[in-house]
Coordinates of C-alpha atoms and ligand atoms in Angstrom, one line a residue:
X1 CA 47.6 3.0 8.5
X2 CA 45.1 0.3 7.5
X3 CA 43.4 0.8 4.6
X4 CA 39.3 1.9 5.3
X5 CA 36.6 -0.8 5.3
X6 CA 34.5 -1.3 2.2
X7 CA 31.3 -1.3 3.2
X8 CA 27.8 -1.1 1.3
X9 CA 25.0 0.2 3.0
X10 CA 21.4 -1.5 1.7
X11 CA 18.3 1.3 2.4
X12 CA 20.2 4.4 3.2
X13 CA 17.7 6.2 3.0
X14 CA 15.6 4.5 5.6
X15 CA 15.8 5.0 9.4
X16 CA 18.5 2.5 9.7
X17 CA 20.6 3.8 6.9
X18 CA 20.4 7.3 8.5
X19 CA 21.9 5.8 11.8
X20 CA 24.5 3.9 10.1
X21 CA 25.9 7.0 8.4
X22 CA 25.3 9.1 11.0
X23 CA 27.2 6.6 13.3
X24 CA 30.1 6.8 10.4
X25 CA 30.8 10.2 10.1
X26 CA 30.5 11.0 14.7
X27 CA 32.6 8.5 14.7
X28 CA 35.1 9.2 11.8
X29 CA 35.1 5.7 10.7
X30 CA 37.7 4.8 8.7
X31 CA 35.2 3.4 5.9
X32 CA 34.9 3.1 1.9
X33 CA 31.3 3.3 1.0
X34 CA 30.6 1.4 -2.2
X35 CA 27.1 1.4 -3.0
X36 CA 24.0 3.1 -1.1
X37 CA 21.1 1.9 -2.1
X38 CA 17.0 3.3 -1.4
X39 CA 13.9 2.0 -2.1
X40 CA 11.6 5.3 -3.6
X41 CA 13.6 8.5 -2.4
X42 CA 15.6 9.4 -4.7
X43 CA 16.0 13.2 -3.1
X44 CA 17.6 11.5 -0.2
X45 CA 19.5 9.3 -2.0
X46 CA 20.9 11.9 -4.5
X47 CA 22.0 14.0 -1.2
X48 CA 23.9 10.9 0.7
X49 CA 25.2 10.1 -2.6
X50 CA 27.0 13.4 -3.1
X51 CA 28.0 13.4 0.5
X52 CA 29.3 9.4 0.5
X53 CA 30.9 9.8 -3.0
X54 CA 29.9 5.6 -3.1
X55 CA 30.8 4.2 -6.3
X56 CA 27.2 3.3 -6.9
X57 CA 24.3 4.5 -6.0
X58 CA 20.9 2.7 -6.7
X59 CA 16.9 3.4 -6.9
X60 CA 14.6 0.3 -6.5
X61 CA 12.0 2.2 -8.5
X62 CA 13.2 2.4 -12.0
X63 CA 11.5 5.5 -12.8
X64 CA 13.5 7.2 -11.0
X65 CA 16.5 6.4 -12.7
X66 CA 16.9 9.6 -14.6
X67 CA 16.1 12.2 -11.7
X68 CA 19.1 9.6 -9.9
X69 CA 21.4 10.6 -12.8
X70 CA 20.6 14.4 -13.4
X71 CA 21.2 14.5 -9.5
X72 CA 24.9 13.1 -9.5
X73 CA 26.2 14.5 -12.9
X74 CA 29.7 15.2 -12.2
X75 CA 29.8 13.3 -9.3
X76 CA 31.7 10.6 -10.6
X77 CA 28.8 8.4 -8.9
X78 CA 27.4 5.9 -11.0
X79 CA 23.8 5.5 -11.0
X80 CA 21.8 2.1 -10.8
X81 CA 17.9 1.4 -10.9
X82 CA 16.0 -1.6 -10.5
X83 CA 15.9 -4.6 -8.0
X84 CA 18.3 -6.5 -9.9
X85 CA 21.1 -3.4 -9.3
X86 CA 20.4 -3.4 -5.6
X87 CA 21.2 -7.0 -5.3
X88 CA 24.4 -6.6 -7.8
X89 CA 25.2 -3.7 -5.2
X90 CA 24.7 -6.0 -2.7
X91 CA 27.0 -8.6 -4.3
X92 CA 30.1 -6.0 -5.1
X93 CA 32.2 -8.0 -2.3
X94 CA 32.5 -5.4 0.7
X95 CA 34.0 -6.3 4.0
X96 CA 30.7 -5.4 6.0
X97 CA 27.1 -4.7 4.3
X98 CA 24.4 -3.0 6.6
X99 CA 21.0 -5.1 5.6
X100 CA 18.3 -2.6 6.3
X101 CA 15.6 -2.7 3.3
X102 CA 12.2 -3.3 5.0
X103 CA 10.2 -6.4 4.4
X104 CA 10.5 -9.2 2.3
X105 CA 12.7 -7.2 -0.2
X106 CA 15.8 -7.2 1.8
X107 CA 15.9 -10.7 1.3
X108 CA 17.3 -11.3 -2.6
X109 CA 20.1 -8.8 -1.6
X110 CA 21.0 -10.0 1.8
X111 CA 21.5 -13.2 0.2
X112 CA 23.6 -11.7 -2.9
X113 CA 25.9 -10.2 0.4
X114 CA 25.8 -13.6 2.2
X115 CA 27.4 -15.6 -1.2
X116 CA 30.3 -13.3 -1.2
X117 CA 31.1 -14.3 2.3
X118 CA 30.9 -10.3 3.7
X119 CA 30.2 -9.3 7.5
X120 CA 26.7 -8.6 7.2
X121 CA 24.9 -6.6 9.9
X122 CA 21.5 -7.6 9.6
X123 CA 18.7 -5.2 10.7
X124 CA 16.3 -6.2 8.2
X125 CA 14.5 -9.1 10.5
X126 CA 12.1 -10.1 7.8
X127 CA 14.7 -11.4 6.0
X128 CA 15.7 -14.3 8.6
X129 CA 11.6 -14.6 9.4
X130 CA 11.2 -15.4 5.3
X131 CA 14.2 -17.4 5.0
X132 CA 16.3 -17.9 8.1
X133 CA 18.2 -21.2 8.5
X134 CA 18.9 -20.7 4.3
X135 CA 20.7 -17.6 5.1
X136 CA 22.7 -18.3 7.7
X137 CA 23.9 -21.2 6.0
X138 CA 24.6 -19.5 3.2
X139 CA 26.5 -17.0 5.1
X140 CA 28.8 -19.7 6.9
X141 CA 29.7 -21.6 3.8
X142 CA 31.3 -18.6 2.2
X143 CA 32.9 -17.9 5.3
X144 CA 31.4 -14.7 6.1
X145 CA 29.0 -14.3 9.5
X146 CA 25.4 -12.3 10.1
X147 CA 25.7 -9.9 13.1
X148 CA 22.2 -9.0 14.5
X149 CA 21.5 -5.1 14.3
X150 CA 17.8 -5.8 16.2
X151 CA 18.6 -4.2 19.5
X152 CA 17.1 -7.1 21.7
X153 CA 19.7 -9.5 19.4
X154 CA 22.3 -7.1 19.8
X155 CA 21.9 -7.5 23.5
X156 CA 21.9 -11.4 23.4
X157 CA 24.5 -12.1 20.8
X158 CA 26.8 -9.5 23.3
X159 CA 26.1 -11.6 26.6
X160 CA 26.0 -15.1 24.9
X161 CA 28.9 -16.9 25.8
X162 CA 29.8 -18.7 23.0
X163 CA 31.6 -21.6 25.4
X164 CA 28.1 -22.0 27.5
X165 CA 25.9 -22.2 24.6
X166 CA 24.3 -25.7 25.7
X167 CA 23.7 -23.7 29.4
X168 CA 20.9 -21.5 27.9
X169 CA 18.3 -21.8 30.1
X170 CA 16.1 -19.0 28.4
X171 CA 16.6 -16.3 25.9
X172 CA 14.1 -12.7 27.5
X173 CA 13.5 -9.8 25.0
X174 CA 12.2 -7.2 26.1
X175 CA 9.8 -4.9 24.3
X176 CA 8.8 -1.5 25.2
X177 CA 4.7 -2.4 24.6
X178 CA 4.5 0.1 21.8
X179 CA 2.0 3.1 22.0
X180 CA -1.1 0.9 22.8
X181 CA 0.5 -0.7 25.8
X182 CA -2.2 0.8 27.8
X183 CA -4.9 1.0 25.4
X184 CA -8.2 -1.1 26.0
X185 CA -9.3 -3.1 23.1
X186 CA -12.2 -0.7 21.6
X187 CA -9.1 2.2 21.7
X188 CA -7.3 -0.1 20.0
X189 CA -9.7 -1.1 17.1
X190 CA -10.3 2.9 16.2
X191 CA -6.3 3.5 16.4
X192 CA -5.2 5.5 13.0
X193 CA -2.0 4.9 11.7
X194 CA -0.5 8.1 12.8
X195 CA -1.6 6.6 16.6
X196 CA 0.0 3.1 15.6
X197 CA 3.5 5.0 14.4
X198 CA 4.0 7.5 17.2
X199 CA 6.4 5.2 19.0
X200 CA 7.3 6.2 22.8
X201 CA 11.4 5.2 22.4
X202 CA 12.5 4.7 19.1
X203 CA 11.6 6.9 15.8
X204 CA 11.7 4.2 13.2
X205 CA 9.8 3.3 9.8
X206 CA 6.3 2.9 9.3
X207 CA 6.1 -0.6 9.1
X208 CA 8.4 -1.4 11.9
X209 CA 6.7 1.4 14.4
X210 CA 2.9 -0.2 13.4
X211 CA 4.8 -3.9 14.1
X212 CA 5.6 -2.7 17.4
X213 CA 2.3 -0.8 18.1
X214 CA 0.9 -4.6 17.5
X215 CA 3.4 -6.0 18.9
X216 CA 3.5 -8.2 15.4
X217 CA 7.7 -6.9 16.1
X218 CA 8.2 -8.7 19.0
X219 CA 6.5 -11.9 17.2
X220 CA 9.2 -11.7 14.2
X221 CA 11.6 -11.4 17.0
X222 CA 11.6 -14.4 18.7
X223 CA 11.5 -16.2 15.1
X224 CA 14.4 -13.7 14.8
X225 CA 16.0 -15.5 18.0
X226 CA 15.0 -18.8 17.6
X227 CA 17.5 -18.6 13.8
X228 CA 20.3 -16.7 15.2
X229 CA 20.7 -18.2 18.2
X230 CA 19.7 -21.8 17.5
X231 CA 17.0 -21.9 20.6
X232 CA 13.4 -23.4 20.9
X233 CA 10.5 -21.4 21.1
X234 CA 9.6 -23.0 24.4
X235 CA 13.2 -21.1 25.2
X236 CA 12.0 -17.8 24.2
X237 CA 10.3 -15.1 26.8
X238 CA 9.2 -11.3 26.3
X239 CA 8.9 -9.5 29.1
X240 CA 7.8 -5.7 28.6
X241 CA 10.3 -3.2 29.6
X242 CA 8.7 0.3 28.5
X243 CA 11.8 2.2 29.0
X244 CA 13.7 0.5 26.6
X245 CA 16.7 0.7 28.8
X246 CA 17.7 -3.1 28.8
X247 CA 18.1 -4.7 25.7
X248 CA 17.1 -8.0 26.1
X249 CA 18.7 -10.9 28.7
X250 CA 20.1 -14.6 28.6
X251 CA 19.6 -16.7 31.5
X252 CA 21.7 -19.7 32.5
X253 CA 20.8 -23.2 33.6
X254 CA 22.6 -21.9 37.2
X255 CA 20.2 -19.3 37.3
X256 CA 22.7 -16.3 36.5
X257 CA 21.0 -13.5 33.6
X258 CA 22.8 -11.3 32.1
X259 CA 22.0 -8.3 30.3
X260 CA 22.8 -5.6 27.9
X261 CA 22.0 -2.4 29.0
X262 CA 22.1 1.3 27.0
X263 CA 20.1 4.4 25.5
X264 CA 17.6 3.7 23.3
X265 CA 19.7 4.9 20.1
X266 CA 20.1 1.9 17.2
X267 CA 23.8 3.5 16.8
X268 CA 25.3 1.4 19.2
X269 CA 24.0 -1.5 18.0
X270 CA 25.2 -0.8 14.5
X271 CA 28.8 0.4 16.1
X272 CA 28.8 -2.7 17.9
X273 CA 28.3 -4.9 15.0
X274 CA 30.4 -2.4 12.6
X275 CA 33.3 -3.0 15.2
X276 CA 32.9 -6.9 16.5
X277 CA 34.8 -8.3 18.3
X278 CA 36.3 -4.8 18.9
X279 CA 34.3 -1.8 20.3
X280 CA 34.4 0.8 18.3
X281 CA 35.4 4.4 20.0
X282 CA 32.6 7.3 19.2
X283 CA 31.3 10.1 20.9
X284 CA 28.3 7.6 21.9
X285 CA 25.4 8.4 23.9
X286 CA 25.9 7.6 27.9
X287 CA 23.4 5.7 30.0
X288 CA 22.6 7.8 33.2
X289 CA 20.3 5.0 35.2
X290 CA 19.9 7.8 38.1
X291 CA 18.4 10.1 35.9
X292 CA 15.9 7.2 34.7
X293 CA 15.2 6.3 39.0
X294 CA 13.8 3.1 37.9
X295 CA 13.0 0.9 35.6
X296 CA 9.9 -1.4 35.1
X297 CA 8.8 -4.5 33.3
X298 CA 5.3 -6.3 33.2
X299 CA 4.1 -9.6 31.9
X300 CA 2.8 -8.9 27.7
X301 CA -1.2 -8.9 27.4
X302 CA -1.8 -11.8 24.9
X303 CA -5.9 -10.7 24.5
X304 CA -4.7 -7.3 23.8
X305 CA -2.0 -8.5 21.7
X306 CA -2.2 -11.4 19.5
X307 CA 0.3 -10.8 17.7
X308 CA 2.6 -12.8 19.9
X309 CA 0.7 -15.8 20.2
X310 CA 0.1 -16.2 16.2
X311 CA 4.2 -15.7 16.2
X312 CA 4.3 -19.1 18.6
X313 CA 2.4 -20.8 16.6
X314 CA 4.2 -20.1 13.6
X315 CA 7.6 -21.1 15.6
X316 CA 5.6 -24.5 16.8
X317 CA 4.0 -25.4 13.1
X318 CA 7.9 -24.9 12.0
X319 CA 8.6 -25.1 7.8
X320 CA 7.1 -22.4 6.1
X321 CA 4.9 -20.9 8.7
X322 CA 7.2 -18.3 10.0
X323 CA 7.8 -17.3 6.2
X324 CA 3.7 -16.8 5.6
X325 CA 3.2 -15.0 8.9
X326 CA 5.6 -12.7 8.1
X327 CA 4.2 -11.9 4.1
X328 CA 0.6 -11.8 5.6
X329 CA 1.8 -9.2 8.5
X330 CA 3.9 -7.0 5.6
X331 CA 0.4 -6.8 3.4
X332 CA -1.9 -6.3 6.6
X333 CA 0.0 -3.2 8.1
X334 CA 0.1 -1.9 4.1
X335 CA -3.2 -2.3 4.4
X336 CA -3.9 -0.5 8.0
X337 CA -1.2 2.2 6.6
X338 CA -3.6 2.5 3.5
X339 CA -6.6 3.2 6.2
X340 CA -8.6 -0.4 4.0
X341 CA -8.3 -2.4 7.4
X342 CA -8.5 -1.2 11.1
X343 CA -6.0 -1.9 13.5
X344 CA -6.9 -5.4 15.1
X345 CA -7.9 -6.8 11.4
X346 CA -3.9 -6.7 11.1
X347 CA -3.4 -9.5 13.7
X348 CA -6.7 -10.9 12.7
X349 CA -5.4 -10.9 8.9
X350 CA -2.5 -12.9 9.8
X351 CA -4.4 -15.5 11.7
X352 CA -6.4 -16.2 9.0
X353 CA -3.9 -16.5 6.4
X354 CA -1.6 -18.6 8.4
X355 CA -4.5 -21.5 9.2
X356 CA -5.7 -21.3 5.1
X357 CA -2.1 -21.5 4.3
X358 CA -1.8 -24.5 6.4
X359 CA -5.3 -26.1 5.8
X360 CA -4.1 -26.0 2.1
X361 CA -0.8 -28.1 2.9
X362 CA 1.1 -24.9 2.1
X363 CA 3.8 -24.5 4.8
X364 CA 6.3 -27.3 3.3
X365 CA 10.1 -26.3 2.9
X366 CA 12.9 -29.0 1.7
X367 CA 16.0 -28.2 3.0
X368 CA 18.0 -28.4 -0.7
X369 CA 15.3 -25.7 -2.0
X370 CA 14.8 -23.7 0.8
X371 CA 14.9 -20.0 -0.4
X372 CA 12.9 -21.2 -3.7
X373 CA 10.1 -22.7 -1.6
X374 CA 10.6 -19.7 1.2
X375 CA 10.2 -17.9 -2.1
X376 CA 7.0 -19.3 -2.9
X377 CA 5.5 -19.7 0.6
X378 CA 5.8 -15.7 0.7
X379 CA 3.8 -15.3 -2.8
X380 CA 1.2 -17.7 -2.2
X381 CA 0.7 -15.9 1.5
X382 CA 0.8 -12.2 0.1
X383 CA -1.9 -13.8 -2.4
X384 CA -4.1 -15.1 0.5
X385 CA -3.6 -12.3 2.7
X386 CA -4.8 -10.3 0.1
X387 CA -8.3 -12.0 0.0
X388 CA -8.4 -11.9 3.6
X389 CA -7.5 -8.3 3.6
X390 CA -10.3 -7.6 0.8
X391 CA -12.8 -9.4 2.8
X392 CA -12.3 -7.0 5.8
X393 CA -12.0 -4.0 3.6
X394 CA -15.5 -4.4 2.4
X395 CA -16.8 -5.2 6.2
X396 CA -15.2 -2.0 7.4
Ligands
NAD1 P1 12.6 2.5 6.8 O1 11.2 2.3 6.1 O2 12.8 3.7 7.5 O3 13.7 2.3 5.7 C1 13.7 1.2 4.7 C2 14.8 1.4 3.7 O4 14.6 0.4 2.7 C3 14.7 2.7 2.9 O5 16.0 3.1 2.5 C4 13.9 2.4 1.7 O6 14.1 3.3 0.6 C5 14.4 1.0 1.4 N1 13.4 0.2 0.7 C6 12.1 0.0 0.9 N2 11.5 -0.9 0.1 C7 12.5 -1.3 -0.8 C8 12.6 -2.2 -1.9 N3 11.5 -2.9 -2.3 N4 13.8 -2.4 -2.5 C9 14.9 -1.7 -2.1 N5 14.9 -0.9 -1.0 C10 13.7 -0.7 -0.4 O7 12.8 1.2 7.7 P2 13.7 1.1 9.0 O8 13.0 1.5 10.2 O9 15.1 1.7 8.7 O10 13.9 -0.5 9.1 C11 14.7 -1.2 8.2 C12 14.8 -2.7 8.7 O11 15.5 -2.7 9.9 C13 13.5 -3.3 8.9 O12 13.6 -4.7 8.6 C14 13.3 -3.2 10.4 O13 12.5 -4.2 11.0 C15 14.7 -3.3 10.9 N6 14.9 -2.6 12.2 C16 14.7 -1.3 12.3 C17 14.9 -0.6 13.6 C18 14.7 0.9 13.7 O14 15.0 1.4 14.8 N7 14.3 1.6 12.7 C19 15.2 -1.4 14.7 C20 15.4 -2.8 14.5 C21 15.3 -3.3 13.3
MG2 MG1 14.1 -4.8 18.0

């Protein structure tokens, strides 16, 4: 018998988290877990934690340390708080680390992962947005690889042939067009959050379901795909697909596309980048395309959605843009969660703070400080953003 898999799961607690160790135990996966780690719920944490029997188990929010430890008394689980832990956690040298924080945050840890040279399957997108071409190449130096979690990724990294690379004639995601697909702009500007995070496919976080609703998602995803996959944004198509059936496509300089195909459920790609370049056997759901009858795309609405067009010019303006988009988009949907901005300021946030961002001379990255200045790029935007956000707050 082989010995189990260490693995350490960053935001258990979230909606990826649940998946991943939902996916573990249907599939009786022969795994170790070291460390789970959660932003705020520490209820959640405490139960997985008795459950997972990890050697550590760690709480972002450092009051929260002592309801941790009260919970796992006599567990034999050691309890962690602070962001400092959750990188350490990060860092423990596991064969495969699941990066799912949300935001900006999942970035110090997935980098603590990348330096020991683990298998890291990266959900957390905003991570690549903030600091992509650094983290990859950190990853590859200590000899340990990023496998995409994003279901669109999923889809491409499984029908990229690795020998054809240079015969790319154009990377398609597909996005399902979120719960405003249909929505005319004056819906759309009185949307509430509970509207923006009712998504038609997927049940995911708040700030990844209001993303989509904006279609901000899709935006981070081509950044996303541009990283990973080494390709130009004049490469990069969405196409909206709103049963979510397809994942996403590659098409060929002979004209040949190929696709990735399944149920909307982010288990697979999780077992798929748990068990690369095997396939891992679990009762997994089955795709039954006669029971869909058919499936239908549509060109995206760029009026509607802006979103994808500020993501563009991010990709085109290069450096630090893609880093500032993405800390202006995290404090904009904070603020539309908080109900101090209204649905179309969150695009319109963005906008702003990318051109003052630029206007200042603020987008530069050198290559030899990269995650320092990505570092900074994402204060000074979240700083900006801020202002904008204020000035809309007061207009409302
Ligand atoms: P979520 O909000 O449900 O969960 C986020 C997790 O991160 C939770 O465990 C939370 O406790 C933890 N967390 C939050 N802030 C933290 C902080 N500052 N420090 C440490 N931990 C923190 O989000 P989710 O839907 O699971 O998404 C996670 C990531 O995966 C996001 O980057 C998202 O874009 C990506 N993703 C999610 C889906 C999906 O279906 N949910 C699909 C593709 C990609
Ligand atoms: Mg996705």
């Amino acid at each position: 018998m082989t010995a189990p898999r260490q693995v350490v799961v960053l935001g258990s607690t979230g909606s990826i988290g649940l998946s991943t160790l939902s996916l573990f135990e249907e599939a009786a996966a022969p795994v170790e877990i070291l460390a789970l780690t959660a932003g705020r719920n520490v209820e959640r944490l405490i139960e997985q934690a008795r459950r997972w029997r990890p050697r550590v188990a760690v709480i972002d929010d450092e009051s929260k340390l002592q309801t941790l430890k009260d919970g796992l008394a006599g567990t034999g689980v050691r309890a962690a708080a602070g962001a400092a832990a959750v990188a350490e956690a990060a860092a423990m040298g596991a064969d495969w680390v699941m990066s799912a924080i949300v935001g900006a945050a999942g970035l110090a840890p997935t980098l603590a992962a990348a330096r020991t040279g683990a298998v890291i399957a990266l959900a957390n997108k905003e991570s690549l947005v903030c600091a992509g071409p650094a983290l990859l190449a950190i990853a590859k130096a200590a000899g340990g690889s990023v496998i995409p979690v994003d279901s669109e990724h999923s889809a491409i990294f499984q029908v990229l042939q690795p020998d054809c690379a240079h015969r790319v004639a154009r990377l398609i995601l597909t996005a399902s067009g979120g719960p405003f697909r249909t929505w005319d702009r004056a819906a759309m500007a009185a949307a509430t959050p509970e509207q923006a995070i009712a998504h038609p496919n997927w049940s995911m976080g708040a700030k990844i379901s209001v993303d989509s609703a904006t279609m901000m998602n899709k935006g981070l995803e081509m950044i996303e795909a541009s990283y990973l996959f080494d390709t130009p944004e004049t490469r990069i198509d969405v196409v909206i697909h709103p049963q979510s059936v397809i994942h996403s496509l590659v098409e060929y300089a002979d004209g040949s596309t190929l696709a990735q195909l399944g149920p909307p459920d982010m288990r697979a790609p999780i077992a798929c980048a748990f068990a690369w370049p095997d396939r891992l056997v679990w009762p997994a759901p089955r795709l039954d395309l006669a029971a869909y009858g058919q499936l239908t795309f549509e060109s995206p609405d760029l009026d509607r959605f802006p979103a994808l067009g500020i993501a563009r010019e991010a990709m085109r303006l290069g450096g630090g843009a893609p880093t500032a988009m993405n800390a202006a988009n995290e404090v904009a949907v904070a603020a539309f969660l908080d109900r101090r901005i209204g649905f179309l300021d969150i695009a319109a946030a963005v906008a702003e703070t990318l051109e003052r961002m630029n206007s200042l001379g603020n987008l530069a990255v050198a290559e030899r400080d990269a995650v320092d200045d990505a570092m900074m790029i994402d204060a000074s935007a979240r700083r900006i953003a801020a202002e904008v956000v204020a000035q809309k707050h007061r207009r409302l």
